Coordinates of C-alpha atoms in Angstrom, one line a residue:
M507 CA -23.9 -18.7 19.7
D508 CA -21.6 -18.8 22.4
N509 CA -22.1 -22.2 21.9
V510 CA -19.5 -21.9 19.5
P511 CA -16.2 -23.9 20.6
Y512 CA -13.5 -21.5 21.0
E513 CA -11.3 -22.7 18.3
F514 CA -14.1 -22.5 15.5
A515 CA -14.7 -19.0 16.3
S516 CA -10.7 -18.0 16.0
A517 CA -10.2 -20.0 12.9
V518 CA -13.4 -17.7 11.5
A519 CA -11.9 -14.3 13.0
H520 CA -8.7 -15.5 11.4
L521 CA -10.1 -15.4 7.9
G522 CA -11.8 -12.3 8.3
T523 CA -11.0 -8.8 7.2
R524 CA -10.1 -6.2 10.1
K525 CA -13.3 -4.9 9.3
T526 CA -15.0 -7.7 10.4
V527 CA -13.1 -8.4 13.5
S528 CA -14.1 -5.0 14.7
E529 CA -17.7 -6.3 14.6
L530 CA -17.0 -9.2 16.1
S531 CA -15.8 -7.4 19.2
R532 CA -18.7 -5.2 19.3
M533 CA -21.0 -8.5 19.4
G534 CA -23.3 -8.9 22.2
E535 CA -22.2 -12.5 22.9
N536 CA -19.7 -12.4 25.3
M537 CA -17.6 -15.3 23.2
W538 CA -17.5 -13.9 19.8
S539 CA -16.6 -10.3 21.4
S540 CA -13.5 -11.6 23.1
V541 CA -12.8 -13.5 19.9
G542 CA -13.1 -10.4 17.9
E543 CA -11.4 -8.2 20.4
T544 CA -8.0 -10.6 20.8
H545 CA -7.7 -11.0 17.2
K546 CA -8.0 -6.9 16.7
E547 CA -5.3 -6.4 19.1
K548 CA -2.8 -9.3 18.5
R549 CA -3.3 -9.5 14.3
R550 CA -0.4 -9.0 12.4
N551 CA -0.6 -8.7 8.7
H552 CA 2.5 -10.1 6.6
E553 CA 3.9 -10.7 2.6
L554 CA 5.2 -13.9 1.5
R555 CA 8.1 -13.4 -0.7
V556 CA 9.2 -16.1 -2.9
F557 CA 12.7 -16.6 -4.5
L558 CA 12.4 -18.9 -7.3
S559 CA 15.3 -20.3 -9.8
E560 CA 15.6 -23.6 -11.9
E561 CA 16.9 -25.0 -8.9
G562 CA 14.2 -23.9 -6.2
I563 CA 12.6 -21.9 -4.3
F564 CA 13.2 -20.3 -0.7
G565 CA 10.6 -18.2 1.5
L566 CA 10.6 -15.1 3.6
V567 CA 7.7 -13.4 5.7
G568 CA 7.3 -10.0 6.8
T569 CA 6.6 -6.5 6.3
G570 CA 9.5 -4.8 7.7
K571 CA 11.6 -7.0 9.4
T572 CA 11.4 -10.7 7.5
H573 CA 11.5 -13.8 9.1
L574 CA 12.5 -17.6 7.0
I575 CA 9.3 -19.4 6.6
R576 CA 10.5 -22.0 8.8
E577 CA 10.3 -19.5 11.7
F578 CA 6.7 -18.0 10.5
V579 CA 5.5 -21.6 11.0
R580 CA 6.3 -21.3 14.7
K581 CA 4.5 -17.9 15.7
E582 CA 1.0 -17.6 16.7
E583 CA -0.9 -18.6 14.0
S584 CA -4.2 -17.4 14.8
F585 CA -3.0 -14.4 14.8
E586 CA 0.1 -14.3 11.9
R587 CA -1.6 -13.7 9.0
I588 CA -0.3 -13.7 5.1
D589 CA -2.1 -11.7 2.5
T590 CA 0.1 -10.6 -0.4
V591 CA 2.5 -13.0 -2.1
F592 CA 5.3 -11.6 -4.2
L593 CA 7.4 -13.5 -6.6
Y594 CA 10.9 -12.9 -7.4
K595 CA 13.5 -13.9 -9.5
A596 CA 16.4 -15.9 -6.9
P597 CA 19.8 -14.9 -6.8
R598 CA 22.1 -17.7 -7.2
S599 CA 23.8 -17.2 -3.8
L600 CA 20.2 -17.5 -2.3
C601 CA 18.6 -20.5 -3.9
K602 CA 22.4 -22.3 -3.9
E603 CA 21.7 -24.0 -0.5
E604 CA 18.2 -23.0 0.6
C605 CA 16.3 -24.0 -2.3
N606 CA 14.9 -27.7 -1.8
E607 CA 11.8 -30.0 -1.8
A608 CA 11.3 -29.9 1.8
E609 CA 11.3 -25.6 1.6
L610 CA 8.4 -26.5 -1.0
R611 CA 6.3 -28.4 1.1
L612 CA 6.5 -25.8 3.9
I613 CA 5.5 -22.9 1.7
S614 CA 2.5 -25.5 0.5
E615 CA 1.5 -26.2 3.9
V616 CA 1.5 -22.8 5.3
L617 CA -0.8 -20.9 2.7
K618 CA -3.4 -23.5 3.1
N619 CA -4.2 -21.8 6.5
Q620 CA -3.9 -18.3 5.1
P621 CA -7.0 -15.6 4.0
I622 CA -4.4 -14.5 0.7
K623 CA -5.7 -11.9 -1.9
K624 CA -3.0 -10.3 -3.9
L625 CA -0.6 -11.8 -5.9
V626 CA 2.5 -9.6 -7.2
V627 CA 4.6 -11.2 -9.9
Q628 CA 8.3 -9.7 -10.8
R629 CA 9.8 -8.7 -14.0
S630 CA 12.3 -10.9 -13.8
L631 CA 10.8 -14.5 -13.7
A632 CA 10.9 -16.7 -16.6
T633 CA 8.8 -19.7 -17.6
K634 CA 11.1 -21.9 -16.0
D635 CA 11.1 -20.1 -13.2
L636 CA 7.4 -19.8 -12.6
S637 CA 7.3 -24.1 -13.2
K638 CA 8.6 -24.2 -9.6
A639 CA 5.7 -22.4 -8.3
D640 CA 2.7 -23.6 -10.0
F641 CA 0.7 -24.2 -6.6
L642 CA 1.5 -20.5 -6.2
W643 CA 0.0 -18.5 -9.3
Q644 CA -2.8 -21.2 -9.2
M645 CA -4.5 -20.1 -6.2
E646 CA -7.3 -17.6 -6.9
F647 CA -6.4 -14.0 -5.8
E648 CA -8.7 -10.9 -5.7
S649 CA -6.1 -8.9 -7.4
V650 CA -3.1 -9.7 -9.6
A651 CA 0.0 -7.4 -10.8
I652 CA 2.2 -8.7 -13.1
P653 CA 4.7 -7.5 -16.2
S654 CA 3.6 -6.2 -19.5
G655 CA 6.0 -8.9 -21.5
L656 CA 5.2 -11.8 -19.0
A657 CA 6.3 -14.6 -21.0
H658 CA 4.7 -17.1 -18.7
K659 CA 0.8 -17.3 -20.5
A660 CA -0.2 -20.0 -19.1
L661 CA -0.8 -17.7 -15.4
I662 CA -2.5 -15.0 -17.3
D663 CA -4.9 -17.2 -19.1
F664 CA -5.3 -19.0 -15.7
H665 CA -6.5 -15.8 -13.6
L666 CA -8.5 -14.0 -16.5
L667 CA -10.0 -17.6 -17.4
E668 CA -10.4 -19.8 -14.2
N669 CA -10.1 -17.6 -10.9
Q670 CA -13.3 -17.1 -10.1
K671 CA -12.6 -14.6 -7.4
L672 CA -10.4 -12.2 -9.6
K673 CA -11.6 -8.5 -8.9
K674 CA -8.3 -6.3 -10.2
F675 CA -5.5 -7.1 -12.7
V676 CA -2.9 -4.7 -12.7
V677 CA -0.1 -4.2 -15.6
S678 CA 3.2 -2.7 -15.7
A679 CA 3.0 -0.9 -19.0
L680 CA 6.3 -0.1 -21.0
D681 CA 6.1 2.7 -23.0
S682 CA 7.9 0.5 -25.8
F683 CA 5.1 -2.4 -25.6
G684 CA 3.2 -2.1 -22.9
Y685 CA 0.4 -1.1 -24.8
D686 CA -0.3 -3.7 -27.2
F687 CA 0.1 -6.5 -24.0
V688 CA -2.6 -4.2 -21.8
K689 CA -5.1 -4.1 -25.5
K690 CA -4.8 -7.9 -25.2
T691 CA -5.1 -8.6 -21.5
A692 CA -8.6 -6.7 -22.3
E693 CA -9.6 -8.3 -24.9
A694 CA -8.9 -11.9 -23.5
W695 CA -11.2 -11.0 -20.6
K696 CA -13.8 -9.7 -22.6
F697 CA -14.4 -12.2 -25.0
G698 CA -13.5 -14.9 -22.8
K699 CA -10.6 -16.5 -24.6
K700 CA -7.0 -17.0 -23.8
M701 CA -4.5 -14.5 -24.2
S702 CA -3.5 -13.8 -27.6
E703 CA 0.5 -12.9 -28.5
P704 CA 1.2 -9.6 -27.8
E705 CA 3.5 -7.6 -30.2
F706 CA 6.6 -7.2 -29.0
K707 CA 7.9 -4.2 -30.6
K708 CA 9.6 -0.9 -29.6
S709 CA 8.7 0.5 -32.7
C710 CA 5.0 0.5 -32.4
K711 CA 3.4 4.0 -32.2
K712 CA 1.1 3.1 -29.4
D713 CA 1.8 3.9 -26.2
F714 CA 0.7 4.6 -22.4
E715 CA -1.0 7.7 -22.9
D716 CA -2.9 5.7 -26.0
L717 CA -4.9 3.3 -24.2
C718 CA -7.1 6.1 -23.2
D719 CA -8.3 5.0 -26.8
L720 CA -9.5 1.6 -25.5
G721 CA -11.4 3.3 -22.5
F722 CA -9.2 3.4 -20.2
Q723 CA -9.3 6.5 -17.4
P724 CA -6.7 8.3 -16.1
K725 CA -7.1 7.9 -12.2
N726 CA -2.9 10.1 -12.2
V727 CA -0.1 10.7 -14.5
S728 CA 1.0 7.2 -14.4
I729 CA -2.1 5.0 -13.7
K730 CA -4.9 4.2 -15.9
D731 CA -8.2 2.0 -15.1
L732 CA -10.4 0.5 -17.3
W733 CA -13.3 -1.5 -15.6
I734 CA -14.9 -4.0 -17.8
V735 CA -17.5 -6.8 -17.9
G736 CA -16.6 -10.0 -19.6
D737 CA -19.0 -11.9 -22.1
G738 CA -17.7 -14.9 -20.8
A739 CA -17.6 -14.3 -17.4
K740 CA -20.2 -12.3 -17.0
R741 CA -18.6 -10.2 -14.2
G742 CA -16.7 -6.6 -13.7
L743 CA -13.1 -6.6 -13.7
L744 CA -10.8 -3.5 -12.9
I745 CA -7.7 -3.8 -15.5
R746 CA -4.8 -0.9 -14.1
A747 CA -2.4 -0.4 -16.2
M748 CA 0.7 1.2 -14.7
K749 CA 3.5 3.2 -16.3
T750 CA 6.4 2.0 -14.9
G751 CA 9.1 3.6 -17.3

């Protein structure tokens, strides 16, 4: 295995988990062991925070200290990884000058080589905002988190029906109308059909606590989980409801 090019071994390590990299570092083959040890020491995991508006798109990368997406490109990509994407509504002051087609292309190019596993959509985003970033939310993630009441049904339907990597679907469920949203999400997965339009009625008598009637089990006071196997997908999905209000 030491005959494998170093660049290939490094690319494999870049896509692997921390556990995979640790195992590589303990391999007997000198090159693979060296690659694993190097990635184990130098790896940095980041979040990509994408701000969207009707005018365009703007990206920041980081966990604590953030960098412009163009600055991230200049780093050593073999060790710098993006594993989570957050989508935000952009304030006008941020997008006024920075949002442009070049930024969109740059974000798209960067993500091609990143092992991203999680998507988090923030509450304030509207359909017209998300339409600017189809390439982002149409990636296959292992975990997707959305707010109950998200109007962009195309995003929900894509992940429940077409995302073959999906393992966990998280919904923040407000007491006033979250119950029906979570219920319709579970039904869509179970029957392999597009999500039915939920009822957003503040007068609804069902709330977060009533999710137990659907089979959800409490993980703690603010989280309830349901493991459900889809008739269409023939595989299981963890649906998590989070009480946020």
